[in-house]
Tab-separated table of C-alpha atoms in Angstrom:
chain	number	residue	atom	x	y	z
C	1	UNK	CA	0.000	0.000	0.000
C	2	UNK	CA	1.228	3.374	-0.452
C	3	UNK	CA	1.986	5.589	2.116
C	4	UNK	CA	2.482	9.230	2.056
C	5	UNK	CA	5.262	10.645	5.092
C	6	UNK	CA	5.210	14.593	6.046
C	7	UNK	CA	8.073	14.610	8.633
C	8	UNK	CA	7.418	18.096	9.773
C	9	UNK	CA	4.433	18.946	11.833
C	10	UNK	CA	5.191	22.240	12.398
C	11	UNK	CA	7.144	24.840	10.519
C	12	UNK	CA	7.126	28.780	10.732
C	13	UNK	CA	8.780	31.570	8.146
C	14	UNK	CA	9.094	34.901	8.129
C	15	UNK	CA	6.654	36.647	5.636
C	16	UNK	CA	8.278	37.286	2.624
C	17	UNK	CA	10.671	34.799	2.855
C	18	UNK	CA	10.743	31.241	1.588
C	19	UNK	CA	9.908	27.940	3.199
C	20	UNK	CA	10.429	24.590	2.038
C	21	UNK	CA	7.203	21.730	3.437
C	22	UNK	CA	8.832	17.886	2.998
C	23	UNK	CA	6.817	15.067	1.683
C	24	UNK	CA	8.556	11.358	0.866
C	25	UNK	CA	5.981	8.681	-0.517
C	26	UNK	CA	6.316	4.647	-0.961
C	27	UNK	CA	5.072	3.035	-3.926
C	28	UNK	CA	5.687	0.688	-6.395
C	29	UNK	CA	3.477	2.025	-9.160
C	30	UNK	CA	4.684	3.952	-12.021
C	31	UNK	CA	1.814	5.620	-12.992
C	32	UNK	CA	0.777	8.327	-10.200
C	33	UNK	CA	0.014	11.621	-9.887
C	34	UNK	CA	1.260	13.853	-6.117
C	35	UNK	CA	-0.652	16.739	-4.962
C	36	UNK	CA	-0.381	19.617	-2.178
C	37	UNK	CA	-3.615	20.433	-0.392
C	38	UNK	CA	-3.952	23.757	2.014
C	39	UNK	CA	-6.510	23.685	4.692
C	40	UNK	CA	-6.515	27.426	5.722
C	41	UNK	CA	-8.842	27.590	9.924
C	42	UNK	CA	-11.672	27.563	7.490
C	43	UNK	CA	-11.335	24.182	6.856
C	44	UNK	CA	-11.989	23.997	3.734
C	45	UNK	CA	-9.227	21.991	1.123
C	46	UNK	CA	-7.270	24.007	-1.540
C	47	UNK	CA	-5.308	22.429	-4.398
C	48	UNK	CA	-2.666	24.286	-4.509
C	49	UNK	CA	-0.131	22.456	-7.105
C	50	UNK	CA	0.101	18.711	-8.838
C	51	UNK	CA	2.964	16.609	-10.217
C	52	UNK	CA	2.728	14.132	-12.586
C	53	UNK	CA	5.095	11.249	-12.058
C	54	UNK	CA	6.264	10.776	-16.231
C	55	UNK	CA	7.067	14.639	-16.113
C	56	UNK	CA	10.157	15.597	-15.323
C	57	UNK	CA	9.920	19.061	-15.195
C	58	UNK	CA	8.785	20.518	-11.291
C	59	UNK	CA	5.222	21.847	-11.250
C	60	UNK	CA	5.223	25.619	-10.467
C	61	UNK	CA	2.275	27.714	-9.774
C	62	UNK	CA	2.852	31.386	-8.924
C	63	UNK	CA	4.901	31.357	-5.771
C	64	UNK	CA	4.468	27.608	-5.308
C	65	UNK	CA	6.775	25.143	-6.668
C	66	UNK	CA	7.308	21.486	-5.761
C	67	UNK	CA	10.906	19.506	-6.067
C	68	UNK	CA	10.290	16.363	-7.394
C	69	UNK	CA	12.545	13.683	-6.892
C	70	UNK	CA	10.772	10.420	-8.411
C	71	UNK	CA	13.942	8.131	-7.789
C	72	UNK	CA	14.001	9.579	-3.999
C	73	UNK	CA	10.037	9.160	-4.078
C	74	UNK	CA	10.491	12.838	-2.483
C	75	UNK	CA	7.832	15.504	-3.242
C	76	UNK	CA	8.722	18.936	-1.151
C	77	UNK	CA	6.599	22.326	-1.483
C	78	UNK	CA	8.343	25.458	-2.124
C	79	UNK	CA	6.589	28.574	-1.095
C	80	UNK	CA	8.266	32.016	-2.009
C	81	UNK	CA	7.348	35.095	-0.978
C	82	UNK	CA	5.304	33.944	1.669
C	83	UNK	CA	2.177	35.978	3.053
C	84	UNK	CA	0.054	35.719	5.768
C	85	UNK	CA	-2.942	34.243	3.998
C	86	UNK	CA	-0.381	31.213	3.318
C	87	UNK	CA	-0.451	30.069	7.108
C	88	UNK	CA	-2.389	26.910	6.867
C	89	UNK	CA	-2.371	23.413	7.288
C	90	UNK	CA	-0.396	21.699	4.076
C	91	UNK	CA	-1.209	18.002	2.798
C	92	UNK	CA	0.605	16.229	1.227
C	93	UNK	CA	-1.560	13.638	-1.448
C	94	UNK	CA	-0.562	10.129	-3.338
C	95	UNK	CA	-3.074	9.468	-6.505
C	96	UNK	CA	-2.916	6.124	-7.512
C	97	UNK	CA	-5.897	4.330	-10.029
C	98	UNK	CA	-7.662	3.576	-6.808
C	99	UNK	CA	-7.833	6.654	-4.092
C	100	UNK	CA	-5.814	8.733	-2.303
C	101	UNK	CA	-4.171	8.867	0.264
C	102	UNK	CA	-2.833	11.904	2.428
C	103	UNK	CA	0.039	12.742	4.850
C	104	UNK	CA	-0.210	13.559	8.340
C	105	UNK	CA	0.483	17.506	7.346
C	106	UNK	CA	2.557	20.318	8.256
C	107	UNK	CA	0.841	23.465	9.727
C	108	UNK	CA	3.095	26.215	8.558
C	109	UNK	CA	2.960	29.545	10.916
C	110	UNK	CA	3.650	33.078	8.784
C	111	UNK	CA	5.100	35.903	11.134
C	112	UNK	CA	4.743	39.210	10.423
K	1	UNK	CA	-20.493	25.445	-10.366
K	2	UNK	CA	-21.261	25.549	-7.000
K	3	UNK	CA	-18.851	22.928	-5.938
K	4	UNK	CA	-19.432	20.104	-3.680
K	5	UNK	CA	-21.959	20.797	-1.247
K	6	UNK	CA	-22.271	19.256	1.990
K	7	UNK	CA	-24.630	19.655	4.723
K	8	UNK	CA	-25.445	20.454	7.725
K	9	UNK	CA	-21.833	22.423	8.221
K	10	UNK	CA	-22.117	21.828	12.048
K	11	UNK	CA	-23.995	18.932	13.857
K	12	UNK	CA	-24.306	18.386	17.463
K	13	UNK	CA	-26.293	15.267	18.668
K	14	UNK	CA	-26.356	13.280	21.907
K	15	UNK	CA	-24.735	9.921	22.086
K	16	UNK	CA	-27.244	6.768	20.717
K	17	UNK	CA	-28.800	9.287	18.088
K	18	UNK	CA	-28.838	9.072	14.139
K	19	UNK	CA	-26.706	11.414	12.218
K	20	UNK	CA	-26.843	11.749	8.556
K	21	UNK	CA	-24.525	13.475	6.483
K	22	UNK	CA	-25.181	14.653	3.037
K	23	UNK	CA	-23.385	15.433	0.082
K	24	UNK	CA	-23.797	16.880	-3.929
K	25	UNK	CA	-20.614	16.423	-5.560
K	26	UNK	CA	-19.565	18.598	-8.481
K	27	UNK	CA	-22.070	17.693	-11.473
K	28	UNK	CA	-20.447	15.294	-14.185
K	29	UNK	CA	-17.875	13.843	-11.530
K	30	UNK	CA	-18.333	9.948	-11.235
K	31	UNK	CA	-16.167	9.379	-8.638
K	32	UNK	CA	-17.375	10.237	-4.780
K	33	UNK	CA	-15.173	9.851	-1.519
K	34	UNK	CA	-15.822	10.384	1.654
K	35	UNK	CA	-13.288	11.049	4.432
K	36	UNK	CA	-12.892	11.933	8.580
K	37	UNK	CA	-10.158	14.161	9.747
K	38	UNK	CA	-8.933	13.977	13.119
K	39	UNK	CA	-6.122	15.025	15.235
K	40	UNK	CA	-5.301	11.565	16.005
K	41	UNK	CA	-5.659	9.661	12.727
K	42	UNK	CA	-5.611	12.619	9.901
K	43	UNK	CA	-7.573	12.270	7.007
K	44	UNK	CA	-8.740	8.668	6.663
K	45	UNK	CA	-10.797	7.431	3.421
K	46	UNK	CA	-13.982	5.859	5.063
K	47	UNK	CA	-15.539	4.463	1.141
K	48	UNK	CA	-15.696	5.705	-2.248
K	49	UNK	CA	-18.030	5.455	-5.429
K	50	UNK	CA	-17.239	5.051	-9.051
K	51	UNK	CA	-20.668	5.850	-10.778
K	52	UNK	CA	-23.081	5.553	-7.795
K	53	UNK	CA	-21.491	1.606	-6.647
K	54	UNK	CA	-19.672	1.821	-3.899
K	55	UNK	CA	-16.179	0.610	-4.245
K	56	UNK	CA	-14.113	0.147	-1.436
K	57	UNK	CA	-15.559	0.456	1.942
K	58	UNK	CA	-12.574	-1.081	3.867
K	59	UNK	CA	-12.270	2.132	5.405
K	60	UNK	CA	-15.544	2.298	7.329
K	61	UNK	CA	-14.936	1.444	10.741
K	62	UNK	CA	-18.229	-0.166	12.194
K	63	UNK	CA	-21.193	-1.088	10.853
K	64	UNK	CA	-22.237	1.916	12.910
K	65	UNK	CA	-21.342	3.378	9.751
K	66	UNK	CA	-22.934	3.317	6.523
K	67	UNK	CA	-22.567	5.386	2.914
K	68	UNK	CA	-25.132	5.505	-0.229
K	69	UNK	CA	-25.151	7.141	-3.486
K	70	UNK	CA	-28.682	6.566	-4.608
K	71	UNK	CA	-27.889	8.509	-7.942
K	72	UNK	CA	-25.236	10.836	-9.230
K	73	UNK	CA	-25.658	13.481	-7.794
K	74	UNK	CA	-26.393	13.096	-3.885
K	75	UNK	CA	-25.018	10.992	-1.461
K	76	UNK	CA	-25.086	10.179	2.357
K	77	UNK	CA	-23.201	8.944	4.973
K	78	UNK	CA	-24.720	7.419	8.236
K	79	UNK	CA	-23.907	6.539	11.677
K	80	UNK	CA	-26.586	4.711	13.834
K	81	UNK	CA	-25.882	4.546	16.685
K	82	UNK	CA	-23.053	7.666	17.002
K	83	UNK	CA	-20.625	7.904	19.870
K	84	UNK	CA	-18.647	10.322	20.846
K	85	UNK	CA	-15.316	8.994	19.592
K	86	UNK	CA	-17.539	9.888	16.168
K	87	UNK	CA	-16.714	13.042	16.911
K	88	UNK	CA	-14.372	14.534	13.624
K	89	UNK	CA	-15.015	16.936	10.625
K	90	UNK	CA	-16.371	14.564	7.908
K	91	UNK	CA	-15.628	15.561	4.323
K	92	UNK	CA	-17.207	14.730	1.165
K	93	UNK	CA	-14.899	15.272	-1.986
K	94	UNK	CA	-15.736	14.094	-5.734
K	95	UNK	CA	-12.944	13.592	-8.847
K	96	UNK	CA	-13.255	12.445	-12.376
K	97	UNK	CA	-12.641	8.261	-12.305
K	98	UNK	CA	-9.633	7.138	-13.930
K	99	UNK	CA	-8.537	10.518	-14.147
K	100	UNK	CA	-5.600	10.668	-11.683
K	101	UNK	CA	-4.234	13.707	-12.726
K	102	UNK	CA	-7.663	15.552	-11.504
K	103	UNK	CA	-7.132	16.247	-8.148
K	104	UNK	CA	-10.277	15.817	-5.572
K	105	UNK	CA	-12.922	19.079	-5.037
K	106	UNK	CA	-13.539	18.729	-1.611
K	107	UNK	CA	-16.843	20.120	0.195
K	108	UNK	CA	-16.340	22.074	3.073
K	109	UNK	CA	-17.340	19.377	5.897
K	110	UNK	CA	-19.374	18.685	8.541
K	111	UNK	CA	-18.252	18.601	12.131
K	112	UNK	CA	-19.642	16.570	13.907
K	113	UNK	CA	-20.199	16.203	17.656
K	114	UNK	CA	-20.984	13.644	19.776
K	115	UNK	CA	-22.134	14.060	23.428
């Protein structure tokens, strides 16, 4: 079964600066897609960015970026620039054919 | 589109009661998943539907618990009788099946509490 590892509960930047959120995954499929979610106090689940495993090329939208590292099955969110509308819970997300499955998270803390 | 829309947004009911959840997932998915978030466990996958059949409902932990899609576009998710270690925030999300690079639309969940 796949499993999806966020090793950081916690993390806190500075605004403007830039923070890196780790994910590593397990798998033995080939064919997969890997997803950030953001769950702001509202509650409510963003999709902020998605990877496709056959691309090579890191995902980047706007000040998000990811690193992906298929042979390291590692999956970390860049966020530049940060603001304080970016402090949030952050998810982590495996999609195989099936489902998918989420890591534990990472609440990141913005100071002003 | 409105998105998926679940209801109530808040539910408070006393131990040994019905609760019923409800969800309208985004018109034209076929896929439909419903989750629980907790501090404890995160966000676990209860069951999920590929057009309206339910799928895989390993995730459901009692038979306490139980999920129906009577058509594609509503769907509900049951717990007879609740306790309060039912208490969580319950989310509803629908996706395109097959289609793993759509991510899921979540609804904005229902927290639920148990006394």
């Amino acid at each position: 079964a796949q499993t999806v590892t966020q090793s950081q509960p916690e993390m806190s930047v500075q605004e403007a600066e830039t923070v890196t959120l780790s994910c590593t995954y397990d798998t033995s499929e080939s064919d997969y897609y890997l997803f950030w979610y953001k769950q702001p106090p509202s509650r409510q689940m963003i999709l902020v960015i998605r990877q496709e495993a056959y691309k090579q090329q890191n995902a980047t939208e706007n000040r998000f970026s990811v690193n992906f590292q298929k042979a390291a099955k590692s999956f970390s969110l860049k966020i530049s620039d940060s603001q304080l509308g970016d402090a949030a819970m952050y998810f982590c997300a495996y999609r195989s054919a099936r489902n998918m499955r989420f890591g534990a998270g990472t609440r990141l803390t913005v100071k002003p | 589109d409105a998105g998926v829309i679940q209801s109530p947004r808040h539910e408070v009911t006393e131990m040994g009661q019905e609760v019923t959840l409800r969800c309208k997932p985004i018109s034209g998915h076929n896929s439909l998943f419903w989750y629980r978030q907790t501090m404890m466990r995160g966000l676990e996958l209860l069951i999920y539907f590929n057009n309206n059949v339910p799928i895989d409902d390993s995730g459901m932990p009692e038979d306490r618990f139980s999920a129906k899609m009577p058509n594609a576009s509503f769907s509900t998710l049951k717990i007879q009788p609740s306790e309060p270690r039912d208490s969580a925030v319950y989310f509803c999300a629908s996706s395109f099946y097959g289609g793993r690079g759509y991510g899921y639309t979540f609804g904005s969940g229902t927290r639920l509490t148990v006394v």
